[in-house]
Amino acid sequence: MHELSIAHSIVSQAGQAAERAGAGRVTAVRIVVGALSGVSGDALLFSYDLATEGTLLAGSRLEIRNVPVVLHCATCDRDVELPDVQLFRCPVCATPSLDVRGGRELEIEALEVEDALPPLATSEP
Amino acid sequence: MPTRIVELRQGVLNKNDQLARALRERFTREGTLVINLVSSPGTGKTLLLEQTLRRLVGAGTRAGALVGDLETDNDARRLAASGAPVRQINTHGRCHLEAEMIGQHLDAWQAGPFDVLFIENVGNLVCPSSYDLGEHHRVVLLSVTEGEDKPLKYPTIFNSADVAVITKYDLAAACEFDDAAAMASIHAVRPGMRILRTSARSAPGLDAWMAWIDERLGRVIVPAP
């Protein structure tokens, strides 16, 4: 269960990006999780609320986009998606492949943010 | 309050990956072959390492080991009997080693240079798969007492390894271990992966493992990313 430390990394990186962008609050974080990333989406969601507590991301949603393993098949000469991660063979022609082109992703794609409130206007004398 | 989208496209483990790349460059520059051993708890990483270090030290090879465990320095003390420098890394509850821990321990450790450095990861088949430690080779261990379909249950770590070592092979018959089924599961998730079989009680398997290490000593090559 390393999802809590992954969640902390997400919170720290997203928090820095939000500050750079001048955001007041983060409402959602969109991430991509590959089938070969070694990360469980459920465990990550569970850890996320804990990791965001007391940060700019408190109360935000974690939106996970799961992506499959993509292999390059030398026989078909194209990239193919695997239906599961138990068989590293081309689903079309059954050629085994070690050439993994996708599925290891663990990436923050984007943030949804609210801007910081503008400073209160001071009345000029 | 209206919201807006901030594009990021940033790897969550970027920092670890960068540190690992720097470590691998350093190991390669120094001519140190680095091997990361991963398995479930109790598969026999420490025993294999104990025998391996003893043989390497006996042959005059400069070998060392960094050993990861949640707590205790029992494994480091056990391995140090081989005569090789060994350093324990306690993760205090963390289920895996990270590149930063490797770098910090290497810097604080008055040992080396090494021809070969082993990193014994925390016993766990899930979490260590996500963390590159700067190793040249990842070796996954599976014992005959664990079940032949384990690679299918933990495909991520088996797919990321370069060699599989089946340990406790002297117990294979007693456990009714189905070697063909184990090979099929390993090759389903990592086609063509080299499989070695070792046992604490007989030399032949260990000879093949030592030969595998020997072939890589002195020609430390960074694998293509």
CSV table of C-alpha atoms in Angstrom, one decimal:
chain,number,residue,atom,x,y,z
A,1,MET,CA,0.0,0.0,0.0
A,2,HIS,CA,2.2,2.8,-1.3
A,3,GLU,CA,-0.8,4.8,-2.5
A,4,LEU,CA,-0.7,7.2,0.5
A,5,SER,CA,2.8,8.3,-0.5
A,6,ILE,CA,1.7,8.5,-4.1
A,7,ALA,CA,-1.2,10.7,-3.0
A,8,HIS,CA,1.2,12.9,-1.0
A,9,SER,CA,3.3,13.4,-4.2
A,10,ILE,CA,0.2,14.3,-6.2
A,11,VAL,CA,-0.9,16.8,-3.6
A,12,SER,CA,2.5,18.4,-3.4
A,13,GLN,CA,3.0,18.7,-7.2
A,14,ALA,CA,-0.6,19.8,-7.8
A,15,GLY,CA,-0.3,22.3,-5.0
A,16,GLN,CA,2.8,23.9,-6.4
A,17,ALA,CA,1.3,24.0,-9.9
A,18,ALA,CA,-1.8,25.7,-8.5
A,19,GLU,CA,0.2,28.3,-6.7
A,20,ARG,CA,2.2,29.0,-9.8
A,21,ALA,CA,-1.1,29.5,-11.7
A,22,GLY,CA,-2.3,31.9,-9.0
A,23,ALA,CA,-5.2,29.6,-8.1
A,24,GLY,CA,-7.0,30.1,-4.8
A,25,ARG,CA,-8.3,26.6,-4.5
A,26,VAL,CA,-8.1,23.3,-6.4
A,27,THR,CA,-11.5,21.7,-7.1
A,28,ALA,CA,-10.3,18.7,-9.1
A,29,VAL,CA,-7.1,16.8,-10.1
A,30,ARG,CA,-7.1,14.7,-13.2
A,31,ILE,CA,-4.6,11.9,-13.4
A,32,VAL,CA,-3.8,9.0,-15.7
A,33,VAL,CA,-3.2,5.6,-14.2
A,34,GLY,CA,-1.8,2.9,-16.5
A,35,ALA,CA,-2.6,-0.7,-16.0
A,36,LEU,CA,1.1,-1.4,-15.4
A,37,SER,CA,1.7,1.6,-13.1
A,38,GLY,CA,1.5,-0.6,-10.0
A,39,VAL,CA,-1.0,1.7,-8.5
A,40,SER,CA,-4.6,0.8,-7.4
A,41,GLY,CA,-7.1,3.5,-8.2
A,42,ASP,CA,-9.4,2.5,-5.3
A,43,ALA,CA,-6.5,2.7,-2.7
A,44,LEU,CA,-5.5,6.0,-4.2
A,45,LEU,CA,-9.0,7.5,-3.9
A,46,PHE,CA,-9.1,6.3,-0.3
A,47,SER,CA,-5.7,7.9,0.5
A,48,TYR,CA,-6.4,11.1,-1.4
A,49,ASP,CA,-8.9,12.7,1.1
A,50,LEU,CA,-6.4,12.1,3.8
A,51,ALA,CA,-3.5,13.6,1.9
A,52,THR,CA,-5.4,16.7,0.8
A,53,GLU,CA,-6.6,17.6,4.3
A,54,GLY,CA,-5.5,21.1,5.3
A,55,THR,CA,-4.1,21.9,1.8
A,56,LEU,CA,-5.1,24.0,-1.2
A,57,LEU,CA,-6.6,20.7,-2.5
A,58,ALA,CA,-8.9,20.0,0.5
A,59,GLY,CA,-12.3,18.9,-0.7
A,60,SER,CA,-11.2,18.4,-4.3
A,61,ARG,CA,-12.1,15.5,-6.5
A,62,LEU,CA,-9.5,13.0,-7.8
A,63,GLU,CA,-10.5,12.1,-11.4
A,64,ILE,CA,-8.8,8.9,-12.5
A,65,ARG,CA,-8.5,8.0,-16.2
A,66,ASN,CA,-7.4,4.4,-16.5
A,67,VAL,CA,-5.4,3.5,-19.5
A,68,PRO,CA,-4.6,-0.1,-20.8
A,69,VAL,CA,-1.3,-1.7,-21.6
A,70,VAL,CA,-0.3,-0.9,-25.2
A,71,LEU,CA,2.2,-3.3,-26.9
A,72,HIS,CA,3.9,-2.9,-30.2
A,73,CYS,CA,3.3,-6.1,-32.2
A,74,ALA,CA,6.2,-6.8,-34.6
A,75,THR,CA,4.1,-9.1,-36.7
A,76,CYS,CA,1.1,-6.8,-37.2
A,77,ASP,CA,3.5,-3.8,-37.2
A,78,ARG,CA,1.2,-1.7,-35.1
A,79,ASP,CA,0.4,-0.8,-31.5
A,80,VAL,CA,-2.3,-2.9,-29.9
A,81,GLU,CA,-4.2,-2.6,-26.6
A,82,LEU,CA,-4.2,-5.5,-24.2
A,83,PRO,CA,-7.6,-6.5,-22.7
A,84,ASP,CA,-5.8,-7.5,-19.5
A,85,VAL,CA,-2.4,-7.6,-18.0
A,86,GLN,CA,-2.0,-11.4,-17.7
A,87,LEU,CA,-0.9,-12.1,-21.2
A,88,PHE,CA,1.7,-10.1,-23.1
A,89,ARG,CA,0.8,-11.3,-26.5
A,90,CYS,CA,-0.8,-9.5,-29.4
A,91,PRO,CA,-4.6,-10.0,-29.1
A,92,VAL,CA,-4.9,-10.2,-32.9
A,93,CYS,CA,-2.1,-12.6,-33.9
A,94,ALA,CA,-0.8,-13.9,-30.5
A,95,THR,CA,2.8,-12.9,-31.1
A,96,PRO,CA,4.5,-12.4,-27.7
A,97,SER,CA,5.9,-8.9,-27.2
A,98,LEU,CA,8.2,-7.1,-24.7
A,99,ASP,CA,7.8,-3.8,-26.4
A,100,VAL,CA,5.5,-1.9,-24.0
A,101,ARG,CA,4.5,1.4,-25.5
A,102,GLY,CA,1.9,2.4,-22.9
A,103,GLY,CA,0.4,1.4,-19.6
A,104,ARG,CA,3.1,2.5,-17.2
A,105,GLU,CA,1.7,6.1,-16.9
A,106,LEU,CA,1.2,7.7,-13.5
A,107,GLU,CA,0.7,11.3,-14.5
A,108,ILE,CA,-1.1,14.4,-13.4
A,109,GLU,CA,-2.9,15.7,-16.6
A,110,ALA,CA,-4.5,18.8,-15.4
A,111,LEU,CA,-6.1,20.6,-12.5
A,112,GLU,CA,-9.4,22.3,-12.2
A,113,VAL,CA,-8.9,25.5,-10.1
A,114,GLU,CA,-10.8,28.4,-8.7
A,115,ASP,CA,-9.0,31.7,-8.8
A,116,ALA,CA,-8.1,33.5,-5.7
A,117,LEU,CA,-10.5,36.2,-4.7
A,118,PRO,CA,-9.2,39.6,-5.9
A,119,PRO,CA,-7.9,41.7,-3.1
A,120,LEU,CA,-10.6,43.9,-1.5
A,121,ALA,CA,-10.8,47.2,-3.2
A,122,THR,CA,-9.6,49.9,-0.9
A,123,SER,CA,-11.5,53.1,-1.2
A,124,GLU,CA,-9.4,56.1,-2.2
A,125,PRO,CA,-9.8,59.2,-0.1
B,1,MET,CA,-17.0,30.9,-8.4
B,2,PRO,CA,-16.0,29.9,-12.0
B,3,THR,CA,-13.3,27.3,-12.5
B,4,ARG,CA,-10.6,27.0,-15.1
B,5,ILE,CA,-8.3,24.2,-16.2
B,6,VAL,CA,-4.5,24.2,-15.6
B,7,GLU,CA,-2.7,21.7,-17.9
B,8,LEU,CA,0.1,19.9,-16.2
B,9,ARG,CA,1.2,16.6,-17.8
B,10,GLN,CA,3.7,15.7,-15.1
B,11,GLY,CA,4.8,12.3,-13.9
B,12,VAL,CA,3.9,11.7,-10.3
B,13,LEU,CA,7.1,9.8,-9.7
B,14,ASN,CA,9.3,12.3,-11.7
B,15,LYS,CA,11.5,13.1,-8.7
B,16,ASN,CA,12.2,9.4,-8.0
B,17,ASP,CA,12.8,8.7,-11.7
B,18,GLN,CA,15.3,11.6,-12.0
B,19,LEU,CA,17.2,10.5,-8.9
B,20,ALA,CA,17.3,6.9,-10.2
B,21,ARG,CA,18.6,8.0,-13.6
B,22,ALA,CA,21.4,10.0,-11.9
B,23,LEU,CA,22.2,7.0,-9.7
B,24,ARG,CA,22.4,4.6,-12.7
B,25,GLU,CA,24.7,7.0,-14.5
B,26,ARG,CA,26.9,7.2,-11.4
B,27,PHE,CA,27.0,3.4,-11.0
B,28,THR,CA,27.8,2.9,-14.6
B,29,ARG,CA,30.6,5.6,-14.5
B,30,GLU,CA,32.1,3.9,-11.4
B,31,GLY,CA,31.8,0.4,-13.0
B,32,THR,CA,29.4,-1.0,-10.4
B,33,LEU,CA,26.9,-3.5,-11.5
B,34,VAL,CA,23.7,-2.9,-9.5
B,35,ILE,CA,21.0,-5.6,-9.0
B,36,ASN,CA,17.7,-5.0,-7.3
B,37,LEU,CA,16.2,-8.1,-5.7
B,38,VAL,CA,12.4,-8.2,-5.3
B,39,SER,CA,10.0,-10.8,-4.0
B,40,SER,CA,7.3,-11.6,-1.4
B,41,PRO,CA,8.4,-11.8,2.2
B,42,GLY,CA,9.9,-15.2,2.9
B,43,THR,CA,10.8,-16.2,-0.6
B,44,GLY,CA,14.5,-16.4,0.2
B,45,LYS,CA,16.1,-13.1,-0.9
B,46,THR,CA,18.4,-13.0,2.1
B,47,LEU,CA,19.5,-16.6,1.8
B,48,LEU,CA,20.3,-16.3,-1.9
B,49,LEU,CA,22.2,-13.1,-1.2
B,50,GLU,CA,24.1,-14.6,1.7
B,51,GLN,CA,25.3,-17.4,-0.5
B,52,THR,CA,26.0,-15.1,-3.5
B,53,LEU,CA,28.1,-12.7,-1.4
B,54,ARG,CA,30.1,-15.5,0.2
B,55,ARG,CA,30.9,-16.8,-3.3
B,56,LEU,CA,31.8,-13.4,-4.7
B,57,VAL,CA,34.0,-12.4,-1.7
B,58,GLY,CA,35.7,-15.8,-2.0
B,59,ALA,CA,36.5,-15.1,-5.6
B,60,GLY,CA,37.9,-11.7,-4.8
B,61,THR,CA,35.0,-9.7,-6.3
B,62,ARG,CA,34.3,-6.5,-4.5
B,63,ALA,CA,30.6,-7.0,-3.6
B,64,GLY,CA,28.3,-5.2,-1.2
B,65,ALA,CA,24.7,-5.0,-0.3
B,66,LEU,CA,22.0,-2.5,0.8
B,67,VAL,CA,19.2,-4.3,2.6
B,68,GLY,CA,15.8,-2.9,3.0
B,69,ASP,CA,13.4,-3.9,5.8
B,70,LEU,CA,10.6,-2.1,7.6
B,71,GLU,CA,12.5,-2.7,11.0
B,72,THR,CA,15.5,-4.5,12.5
B,73,ASP,CA,19.0,-5.0,11.2
B,74,ASN,CA,18.8,-8.8,11.5
B,75,ASP,CA,19.3,-9.3,7.7
B,76,ALA,CA,22.3,-7.0,7.5
B,77,ARG,CA,24.0,-8.7,10.4
B,78,ARG,CA,23.3,-12.1,8.8
B,79,LEU,CA,24.7,-11.0,5.5
B,80,ALA,CA,27.8,-9.3,7.0
B,81,ALA,CA,29.0,-12.8,8.0
B,82,SER,CA,29.8,-13.3,4.3
B,83,GLY,CA,32.6,-10.7,4.7
B,84,ALA,CA,31.0,-8.2,2.3
B,85,PRO,CA,30.2,-4.7,3.4
B,86,VAL,CA,26.4,-4.6,4.1
B,87,ARG,CA,24.2,-1.7,5.2
B,88,GLN,CA,20.7,-1.9,6.5
B,89,ILE,CA,18.0,0.5,5.3
B,90,ASN,CA,15.0,0.7,7.7
B,91,THR,CA,12.0,2.1,6.0
B,92,HIS,CA,10.0,2.4,9.3
B,93,GLY,CA,6.7,1.2,7.8
B,94,ARG,CA,7.2,2.1,4.2
B,95,CYS,CA,6.6,-0.8,1.9
B,96,HIS,CA,9.3,-0.2,-0.6
B,97,LEU,CA,12.7,1.5,-1.2
B,98,GLU,CA,13.0,4.7,-3.1
B,99,ALA,CA,15.9,6.1,-5.1
B,100,GLU,CA,16.4,8.9,-2.5
B,101,MET,CA,17.0,6.3,0.2
B,102,ILE,CA,19.6,4.6,-1.9
B,103,GLY,CA,21.4,7.9,-2.6
B,104,GLN,CA,21.4,9.0,1.1
B,105,HIS,CA,22.7,5.6,2.4
B,106,LEU,CA,25.4,5.4,-0.3
B,107,ASP,CA,26.6,8.9,0.7
B,108,ALA,CA,26.6,8.1,4.4
B,109,TRP,CA,28.3,4.7,3.9
B,110,GLN,CA,32.1,4.5,4.1
B,111,ALA,CA,32.4,1.5,1.7
B,112,GLY,CA,33.2,0.7,-1.8
B,113,PRO,CA,34.1,1.0,-4.6
B,114,PHE,CA,32.1,-2.1,-5.6
B,115,ASP,CA,32.2,-4.4,-8.7
B,116,VAL,CA,28.7,-5.4,-7.8
B,117,LEU,CA,26.1,-3.9,-5.4
B,118,PHE,CA,22.9,-5.7,-4.5
B,119,ILE,CA,19.9,-4.0,-3.3
B,120,GLU,CA,17.6,-6.3,-1.4
B,121,ASN,CA,14.2,-4.6,-1.6
B,122,VAL,CA,11.5,-4.8,1.1
B,123,GLY,CA,9.6,-8.1,0.8
B,124,ASN,CA,6.6,-7.0,-1.3
B,125,LEU,CA,5.5,-7.7,-4.9
B,126,VAL,CA,3.4,-4.6,-5.4
B,127,CYS,CA,4.9,-1.3,-4.3
B,128,PRO,CA,8.6,-1.8,-5.3
B,129,SER,CA,7.5,-2.2,-8.9
B,130,SER,CA,6.8,1.6,-9.2
B,131,TYR,CA,10.2,2.7,-7.9
B,132,ASP,CA,13.3,2.7,-10.1
B,133,LEU,CA,16.3,2.5,-7.8
B,134,GLY,CA,18.9,3.2,-10.4
B,135,GLU,CA,19.6,-0.5,-10.8
B,136,HIS,CA,20.9,-2.1,-14.0
B,137,HIS,CA,18.9,-5.3,-13.5
B,138,ARG,CA,15.8,-6.2,-11.6
B,139,VAL,CA,15.6,-9.8,-10.4
B,140,VAL,CA,12.3,-11.2,-9.2
B,141,LEU,CA,12.3,-14.3,-6.9
B,142,LEU,CA,9.5,-16.8,-6.6
B,143,SER,CA,9.7,-19.8,-4.3
B,144,VAL,CA,8.2,-23.2,-5.0
B,145,THR,CA,6.0,-22.9,-1.9
B,146,GLU,CA,4.2,-19.8,-3.3
B,147,GLY,CA,2.1,-21.1,-6.2
B,148,GLU,CA,2.8,-21.2,-9.9
B,149,ASP,CA,0.3,-18.5,-10.8
B,150,LYS,CA,1.9,-15.8,-8.7
B,151,PRO,CA,3.2,-14.0,-11.8
B,152,LEU,CA,-0.3,-13.7,-13.1
B,153,LYS,CA,-1.4,-12.2,-9.8
B,154,TYR,CA,1.5,-9.7,-9.8
B,155,PRO,CA,2.1,-9.0,-13.5
B,156,THR,CA,3.5,-5.5,-13.0
B,157,ILE,CA,6.5,-6.6,-11.1
B,158,PHE,CA,7.2,-9.7,-13.1
B,159,ASN,CA,6.9,-7.7,-16.3
B,160,SER,CA,9.4,-5.2,-15.0
B,161,ALA,CA,12.0,-7.8,-14.1
B,162,ASP,CA,14.9,-9.0,-16.3
B,163,VAL,CA,15.4,-12.5,-14.7
B,164,ALA,CA,13.2,-14.7,-12.5
B,165,VAL,CA,14.8,-17.0,-9.9
B,166,ILE,CA,12.7,-19.9,-8.6
B,167,THR,CA,14.0,-20.5,-5.0
B,168,LYS,CA,13.7,-23.5,-2.6
B,169,TYR,CA,13.9,-25.8,-5.6
B,170,ASP,CA,14.9,-28.7,-3.4
B,171,LEU,CA,11.3,-28.6,-2.0
B,172,ALA,CA,9.7,-28.7,-5.5
B,173,ALA,CA,8.7,-32.3,-5.4
B,174,ALA,CA,7.4,-32.1,-1.8
B,175,CYS,CA,5.3,-29.1,-2.7
B,176,GLU,CA,4.1,-30.7,-6.0
B,177,PHE,CA,5.4,-27.7,-7.7
B,178,ASP,CA,4.4,-27.6,-11.4
B,179,ASP,CA,7.4,-26.2,-13.1
B,180,ALA,CA,5.8,-26.0,-16.6
B,181,ALA,CA,2.9,-24.1,-15.2
B,182,ALA,CA,5.2,-21.6,-13.4
B,183,MET,CA,7.2,-21.1,-16.6
B,184,ALA,CA,4.0,-20.5,-18.5
B,185,SER,CA,2.8,-17.9,-16.0
B,186,ILE,CA,6.2,-16.1,-16.0
B,187,HIS,CA,6.4,-16.1,-19.8
B,188,ALA,CA,2.7,-15.0,-20.1
B,189,VAL,CA,3.6,-11.7,-18.4
B,190,ARG,CA,7.2,-11.4,-19.5
B,191,PRO,CA,7.7,-13.4,-22.8
B,192,GLY,CA,11.1,-15.1,-23.0
B,193,MET,CA,12.3,-14.0,-19.5
B,194,ARG,CA,15.4,-16.0,-18.3
B,195,ILE,CA,14.4,-18.4,-15.5
B,196,LEU,CA,17.0,-19.8,-13.0
B,197,ARG,CA,16.3,-22.3,-10.3
B,198,THR,CA,18.2,-22.3,-7.0
B,199,SER,CA,18.2,-24.1,-3.7
B,200,ALA,CA,20.0,-23.6,-0.5
B,201,ARG,CA,21.0,-27.2,-0.4
B,202,SER,CA,22.5,-27.8,-3.8
B,203,ALA,CA,25.1,-26.1,-5.9
B,204,PRO,CA,24.0,-26.5,-9.5
B,205,GLY,CA,21.3,-23.9,-9.5
B,206,LEU,CA,23.5,-21.4,-7.7
B,207,ASP,CA,26.2,-22.0,-10.2
B,208,ALA,CA,23.9,-20.8,-13.0
B,209,TRP,CA,22.9,-17.7,-11.0
B,210,MET,CA,26.6,-16.9,-10.3
B,211,ALA,CA,27.4,-17.4,-14.0
B,212,TRP,CA,24.6,-15.0,-14.9
B,213,ILE,CA,26.1,-12.3,-12.5
B,214,ASP,CA,29.6,-13.1,-13.9
B,215,GLU,CA,28.5,-12.5,-17.4
B,216,ARG,CA,27.4,-9.0,-16.4
B,217,LEU,CA,30.4,-8.0,-14.3
B,218,GLY,CA,32.8,-5.7,-16.0
B,219,ARG,CA,30.3,-4.8,-18.7
B,220,VAL,CA,27.9,-2.6,-17.0
B,221,ILE,CA,25.6,-1.3,-19.7
B,222,VAL,CA,22.8,1.1,-19.2
B,223,PRO,CA,19.7,-0.5,-20.7
B,224,ALA,CA,17.7,1.5,-23.2
B,225,PRO,CA,15.0,3.6,-21.5
